[in-house]
Amino acid sequence: MKSIAIVGAGQSGLQLGFELLQKGFKVTLYAEKDANAVFNSAPPPVPIQFAPSLHYEAELGLNFWSAYPATHIEGVRFDLYAPDGTKAFTIESALKSKAQTVDLRLKFSVWLEEFTQRGGNLIIQEADTALLEQAAQSHDAVFVATGKGELAKLFEKDTSKCLFDQPQRNIGLFYARDCQLNYRNNSASGGSFNIMPGLGELIMSPFLSKDKERIFYVMLEAVPGSALDLFDKTAQAEAQYLKVKQFLQATFPALFTMIKDSALVNNEWLCASITPCVKKPVGKLPSGKVVMAIGDLLILNDPIMAQGLNGASKLARYLGEKMAESKHEAFTPDWINRVFEGYWQTAQYNNLLTAAMLQGPALHQQQLLFAASQNPAIAQALVNGIGNAYTLWPWFGDAAEAGKFLREKGFIRTAV
């Protein structure tokens, strides 16, 4: 396999393109929009990107924003609230390596230009089955990183790996300025994760806007049908943000203080609901040729624990390594399945962590969270595990192992 086609230019598609170019492959990237159109597109989600993914980008020479303080996330704070609006406890810890938040319109538009400068072949074309057939005829392997329209039907849902069959949250995400986050009492740059049991979560962080300003995202993950489920996709951003402010002021005053004086940036907001899903990686074209799903098309997660982009980045790195090892192998269903199952050995924990937060933590996980509010070492393990979810296992997923872990940390479990 020497000539590679990648269809879709998000985190996974673009990063895989750079990974393969660095390893000497000939790479054609099919993107729906050029750099200018990406830069001027609708607001995307703003994921926190953790150290493993940032390390890959640095190795590829793609860390163009690391010098901007506005991108730096030094730590994370979790607050659990009681139904009456009072705070039950706080978990707060620094990250061993800073995380990063950048507007993806800025990131991907720059990456598209960089891809051609490094010798990649960029074709702006809407993706469909005919394009995949064309790419499969002229390349040794085809990776698909977009699931729009008919392409999604090429890949079968893997029911053995899917934990949900409907959205667990309705999401409203706003771009705002003049927020006052609670991490280190706003004295340092951090992410803020606030749990309102039975209602959902308020997640906030500063980030570098596409215009290279330090602004904030304000994301509400609302349990469908709950009082927090305020969003109307057809409504104006200002009206929706006012609803959020009014709700928090009336029910969770401490959270309201973080956005009390904030104002929207360009009236930008995003409203969505996502059904987490894992697809089988092999897609068979009408001609009989095969393609491989990657990115969100392959593994789609709710953004509650920021596992989507971080997981897509890890998959791109893993695929790049396996492609380098397999230059003389054929791109067959067996190869695709074998590579994906190897990646799934650690990626499954991204999904399990996300599911735990969407479903509500089990009793032993509640006890771990409470212990983290009392014990800095446990807090550090939890917070730093978000970027490498597999490091939280087995103790986060198993009650007996959780007890063992707490004893090792010198914490005696008590009722939450």
XYZ file of C-alpha atoms in Angstrom:
416
model
C 0.000 0.000 0.000
C 1.695 3.166 -1.233
C -0.995 5.406 -2.709
C -3.669 6.421 -0.201
C -6.967 8.308 -0.496
C -8.644 9.950 2.495
C -12.196 11.237 2.158
C -13.046 13.821 4.808
C -10.922 16.569 6.340
C -11.606 16.680 10.061
C -9.191 15.718 12.839
C -8.835 12.085 11.860
C -8.683 12.584 8.087
C -6.286 15.518 8.138
C -3.992 14.098 10.807
C -3.835 10.723 9.060
C -2.875 12.550 5.875
C 0.055 14.201 7.632
C 1.041 10.955 9.358
C 1.217 9.163 5.998
C 2.988 11.978 4.158
C 5.677 11.917 6.846
C 6.098 8.179 6.262
C 6.550 8.540 2.522
C 3.084 7.630 1.240
C 1.411 9.429 -1.652
C -1.761 10.894 -0.177
C -4.849 12.384 -1.817
C -7.253 14.153 0.527
C -10.822 14.792 -0.607
C -12.417 17.671 1.299
C -15.880 19.136 0.956
C -14.664 22.715 1.572
C -11.493 24.643 0.884
C -9.594 26.460 3.638
C -11.504 29.710 3.213
C -14.888 27.993 3.343
C -13.856 26.054 6.453
C -12.700 29.239 8.194
C -16.033 30.942 7.472
C -18.269 27.963 8.255
C -20.817 27.576 11.067
C -19.488 27.261 14.640
C -18.239 23.759 15.480
C -17.884 22.139 18.911
C -14.787 23.216 20.885
C -13.142 20.099 22.328
C -10.439 20.159 24.971
C -7.459 18.413 23.419
C -5.273 16.517 25.878
C -1.564 15.772 25.979
C -1.366 12.518 23.960
C -3.035 14.094 20.926
C -1.062 17.319 21.312
C 2.141 15.303 21.442
C 1.301 13.671 18.092
C 0.649 17.069 16.524
C 3.932 18.441 17.872
C 5.810 15.501 16.363
C 4.142 16.251 13.030
C 5.036 19.950 13.259
C 1.367 20.935 13.438
C 1.331 22.609 16.858
C 0.921 26.103 15.432
C -0.989 27.475 18.438
C 1.000 26.165 21.401
C 2.554 29.595 22.025
C -0.853 31.291 22.433
C -1.754 31.508 26.155
C -5.432 31.591 25.177
C -5.194 27.937 24.129
C -3.738 26.681 27.424
C -5.812 24.564 29.803
C -3.828 24.044 32.991
C -6.302 21.878 34.893
C -9.901 20.774 35.328
C -12.484 21.325 38.046
C -15.564 19.147 38.657
C -18.393 20.376 40.864
C -21.336 18.179 41.875
C -24.503 20.025 42.863
C -27.514 18.926 44.868
C -31.017 19.444 43.420
C -31.519 22.509 45.643
C -28.582 24.264 43.972
C -26.075 23.790 46.784
C -22.689 22.329 45.990
C -22.024 18.800 47.270
C -18.289 18.652 46.568
C -15.456 19.802 44.281
C -12.730 17.895 42.476
C -9.901 20.053 41.197
C -6.501 19.124 39.835
C -3.812 20.427 37.535
C -2.976 18.503 34.387
C 0.531 17.082 34.203
C 0.734 18.493 30.676
C -1.363 21.430 29.543
C -4.372 20.717 27.367
C -5.401 22.959 24.480
C -8.581 24.497 23.084
C -8.656 26.011 19.592
C -11.537 26.895 17.276
C -11.543 24.025 14.772
C -12.291 26.425 11.916
C -8.927 28.056 12.502
C -7.130 24.765 13.011
C -8.494 22.869 10.035
C -8.285 25.787 7.590
C -4.579 26.191 8.383
C -4.024 22.435 8.196
C -5.633 22.252 4.742
C -3.166 24.809 3.420
C -0.275 23.080 5.168
C -1.263 19.731 3.638
C -0.650 20.953 0.091
C 2.559 22.712 1.105
C 3.899 19.363 2.287
C 3.152 17.666 -1.015
C -0.319 16.297 -0.372
C -2.864 16.269 -3.172
C -5.999 18.151 -2.066
C -9.211 17.813 -4.077
C -12.287 19.841 -3.153
C -15.255 17.644 -3.975
C -18.440 16.521 -2.274
C -18.173 12.918 -1.157
C -20.509 10.219 -2.432
C -20.303 6.552 -3.413
C -19.159 7.421 -6.927
C -16.195 9.322 -5.500
C -15.263 6.363 -3.304
C -15.399 4.056 -6.314
C -13.148 6.409 -8.257
C -10.701 6.683 -5.343
C -10.656 2.916 -4.797
C -9.805 2.338 -8.466
C -6.836 4.722 -8.395
C -5.443 4.166 -4.866
C -4.202 1.215 -2.829
C -6.349 2.091 0.197
C -9.266 4.414 0.923
C -10.147 5.813 4.365
C -13.514 7.507 4.890
C -13.797 10.191 7.575
C -17.171 11.669 6.662
C -20.539 10.016 7.071
C -22.826 12.471 5.349
C -25.683 11.195 3.232
C -25.311 7.839 1.544
C -21.815 7.171 2.881
C -23.087 6.397 6.374
C -25.085 3.467 4.941
C -21.914 1.746 3.753
C -20.906 0.943 7.309
C -22.982 -1.322 9.500
C -23.647 -0.474 13.143
C -21.677 -2.750 15.483
C -24.330 -3.575 18.062
C -21.795 -5.452 20.202
C -19.919 -2.186 20.822
C -22.833 0.282 20.962
C -24.164 1.196 24.401
C -27.040 3.491 23.360
C -29.744 3.573 20.712
C -30.821 7.198 21.183
C -29.310 10.528 22.267
C -28.590 10.825 25.989
C -28.246 14.614 25.954
C -29.553 17.590 24.030
C -26.654 19.972 23.591
C -26.534 23.743 23.429
C -23.113 25.329 22.929
C -22.474 29.072 22.950
C -19.414 31.204 22.192
C -19.133 33.964 24.814
C -16.746 36.495 26.310
C -16.292 37.844 29.849
C -16.974 34.581 31.675
C -15.541 34.013 35.163
C -14.624 30.341 35.525
C -14.344 28.602 38.858
C -11.083 26.696 38.216
C -8.606 27.998 40.818
C -11.187 30.758 41.432
C -10.480 32.138 37.955
C -6.818 32.706 38.801
C -5.653 30.162 36.213
C -6.895 28.853 32.895
C -8.864 25.651 33.318
C -11.881 23.654 32.297
C -15.048 23.713 34.401
C -17.328 20.659 34.540
C -20.492 21.042 36.621
C -22.905 18.177 37.293
C -26.574 18.837 38.008
C -28.012 15.358 38.767
C -31.118 14.509 36.783
C -30.722 17.648 34.672
C -27.368 17.473 32.931
C -24.057 19.288 32.906
C -22.598 22.750 32.344
C -19.144 22.551 30.765
C -17.012 25.633 30.141
C -13.510 26.501 29.047
C -11.564 29.349 27.493
C -10.350 28.827 23.933
C -8.586 30.540 21.048
C -11.195 31.815 18.599
C -10.729 31.707 14.840
C -9.825 35.402 15.104
C -7.169 34.485 17.690
C -8.965 36.023 20.663
C -9.404 34.425 24.084
C -13.104 33.704 24.463
C -15.132 30.923 26.114
C -17.419 28.117 25.177
C -20.461 27.506 27.346
C -21.883 24.029 26.709
C -24.978 22.613 28.343
C -25.582 18.868 28.129
C -29.265 18.556 28.974
C -31.014 15.303 29.871
C -33.840 15.071 27.312
C -37.124 16.263 28.807
C -35.504 17.759 31.915
C -35.878 21.354 33.071
C -32.436 22.055 31.562
C -33.650 20.927 28.130
C -34.271 24.502 27.000
C -33.118 24.543 23.419
C -34.970 25.346 20.225
C -32.851 24.903 17.077
C -34.943 27.491 15.240
C -34.529 30.204 17.899
C -32.025 33.040 17.929
C -28.846 32.573 19.933
C -29.445 35.586 22.174
C -32.872 34.355 23.234
C -31.524 30.894 23.995
C -28.588 32.230 25.996
C -30.929 34.425 28.015
C -32.966 31.313 28.856
C -29.811 29.623 30.114
C -28.904 32.604 32.281
C -32.400 32.803 33.741
C -32.490 29.086 34.515
C -29.116 29.080 36.255
C -29.869 32.257 38.188
C -33.066 30.700 39.558
C -31.754 27.201 40.278
C -27.938 27.178 40.479
C -26.779 30.672 41.489
C -23.137 29.605 41.841
C -23.091 28.553 38.187
C -24.891 31.697 37.123
C -22.033 33.813 38.503
C -19.698 32.335 35.880
C -21.773 33.688 32.978
C -23.643 36.577 34.655
C -21.644 39.291 32.895
C -20.921 37.363 29.701
C -22.099 38.210 26.203
C -22.286 36.159 23.050
C -19.620 36.444 20.358
C -21.117 36.985 16.894
C -24.368 35.417 18.128
C -22.818 32.021 17.441
C -24.260 28.875 18.939
C -24.654 25.191 18.152
C -27.624 22.982 18.982
C -27.374 19.209 18.527
C -28.108 15.769 19.905
C -25.862 12.781 19.312
C -26.501 9.066 19.569
C -23.137 7.512 20.497
C -22.374 4.787 17.980
C -19.632 2.425 16.825
C -19.668 1.217 13.224
C -18.003 -1.820 11.735
C -14.878 -0.509 10.014
C -15.284 -2.227 6.639
C -17.462 -0.688 3.962
C -18.085 -2.615 0.737
C -18.662 -0.635 -2.462
C -20.970 -1.801 -5.275
C -17.857 -2.766 -7.257
C -16.758 -5.100 -4.467
C -13.833 -2.937 -3.399
C -13.532 -2.052 0.306
C -12.985 1.170 2.218
C -12.311 1.799 5.925
C -14.248 4.137 8.220
C -12.280 6.422 10.543
C -13.000 9.381 12.831
C -16.546 10.147 13.942
C -17.924 7.938 11.185
C -16.333 4.953 12.916
C -16.709 5.941 16.581
C -19.159 8.705 17.454
C -19.243 9.905 21.046
C -21.223 12.506 22.932
C -18.802 15.387 23.702
C -19.447 15.249 27.465
C -15.959 13.859 28.222
C -14.124 15.201 25.148
C -13.367 11.745 23.791
C -14.313 12.419 20.159
C -11.458 14.502 18.780
C -8.930 12.991 21.171
C -9.934 9.493 20.096
C -9.856 10.464 16.410
C -6.307 11.738 16.856
C -5.180 8.518 18.529
C -6.736 6.468 15.724
C -4.896 8.549 13.106
C -1.589 7.921 14.875
C -2.335 4.202 15.270
C -3.304 3.847 11.602
C -0.212 5.706 10.478
C 1.975 3.285 12.416
C 0.128 0.213 11.122
C 0.262 1.478 7.537
C 4.031 1.917 7.823
C 4.283 -1.673 9.061
C 2.008 -2.958 6.278
C 3.331 -1.343 3.099
C 3.538 -4.717 1.393
C 0.180 -6.028 2.626
C -3.092 -5.814 0.732
C -5.903 -3.522 1.925
C -8.387 -6.276 2.709
C -11.326 -6.689 5.124
C -9.087 -8.897 7.248
C -6.414 -6.187 7.502
C -8.990 -3.497 8.290
C -10.702 -5.550 11.001
C -7.404 -6.639 12.537
C -6.139 -3.061 12.754
C -9.397 -1.738 14.181
C -9.597 -4.439 16.857
C -6.051 -3.575 17.882
C -7.041 0.064 18.302
C -10.259 -0.879 20.122
C -8.261 -2.520 22.913
C -7.700 0.947 24.384
C -10.377 2.980 22.558
C -13.200 1.050 24.216
C -12.408 2.853 27.467
C -13.103 6.238 25.840
C -16.644 4.996 25.242
C -17.012 3.468 28.689
C -15.922 6.705 30.372
C -18.393 8.689 28.264
C -21.175 6.202 29.036
C -20.505 6.397 32.773
C -21.061 10.143 32.744
C -24.102 9.976 30.474
C -25.822 7.221 32.469
C -24.799 8.603 35.832
C -21.874 7.115 37.736
C -22.360 3.723 39.390
C -22.099 3.559 43.201
C -18.400 2.725 43.223
C -17.768 5.562 40.722
C -19.665 7.967 42.950
C -17.420 6.874 45.801
C -14.344 7.441 43.628
C -15.531 10.938 42.761
C -16.144 11.759 46.410
C -12.732 10.363 47.317
C -11.170 12.581 44.658
C -12.755 15.615 46.322
C -10.917 14.690 49.524
C -7.652 13.242 48.238
C -5.415 15.191 45.790
C -3.693 12.033 44.501
C -7.025 10.500 43.517
C -8.126 13.788 41.957
C -4.928 13.897 39.923
C -5.439 10.324 38.704
C -9.018 11.051 37.619
C -8.367 14.386 35.920
C -5.256 13.213 34.095
C -7.018 10.028 33.047
C -9.511 11.903 30.879
C -6.939 12.230 28.100
C -5.966 8.548 28.380
C -9.147 6.866 29.547
C -7.677 3.356 29.556
C -5.432 4.380 32.468
C -8.566 4.669 34.650
C -9.202 0.965 34.306
C -9.695 -1.450 35.970
C -10.420 0.626 39.074
C -12.925 3.039 37.513
C -14.927 0.231 35.943
C -14.993 -2.389 38.685
C -16.212 -2.032 42.283
C -13.672 -4.439 43.777
C -10.803 -2.796 41.918
C -12.089 0.623 43.010
C -11.894 -0.485 46.643
C -8.368 -1.759 46.131
C -7.345 1.509 44.445
C -8.775 3.626 47.266
C -7.003 1.549 49.904
C -3.724 1.961 48.015
C -4.270 5.712 48.097
C -4.982 5.607 51.829
C -8.653 6.463 51.492
C -11.337 4.591 53.439
C -14.601 4.418 51.533
C -17.623 5.961 53.154
C -21.169 6.520 51.967
C -21.566 9.372 49.505
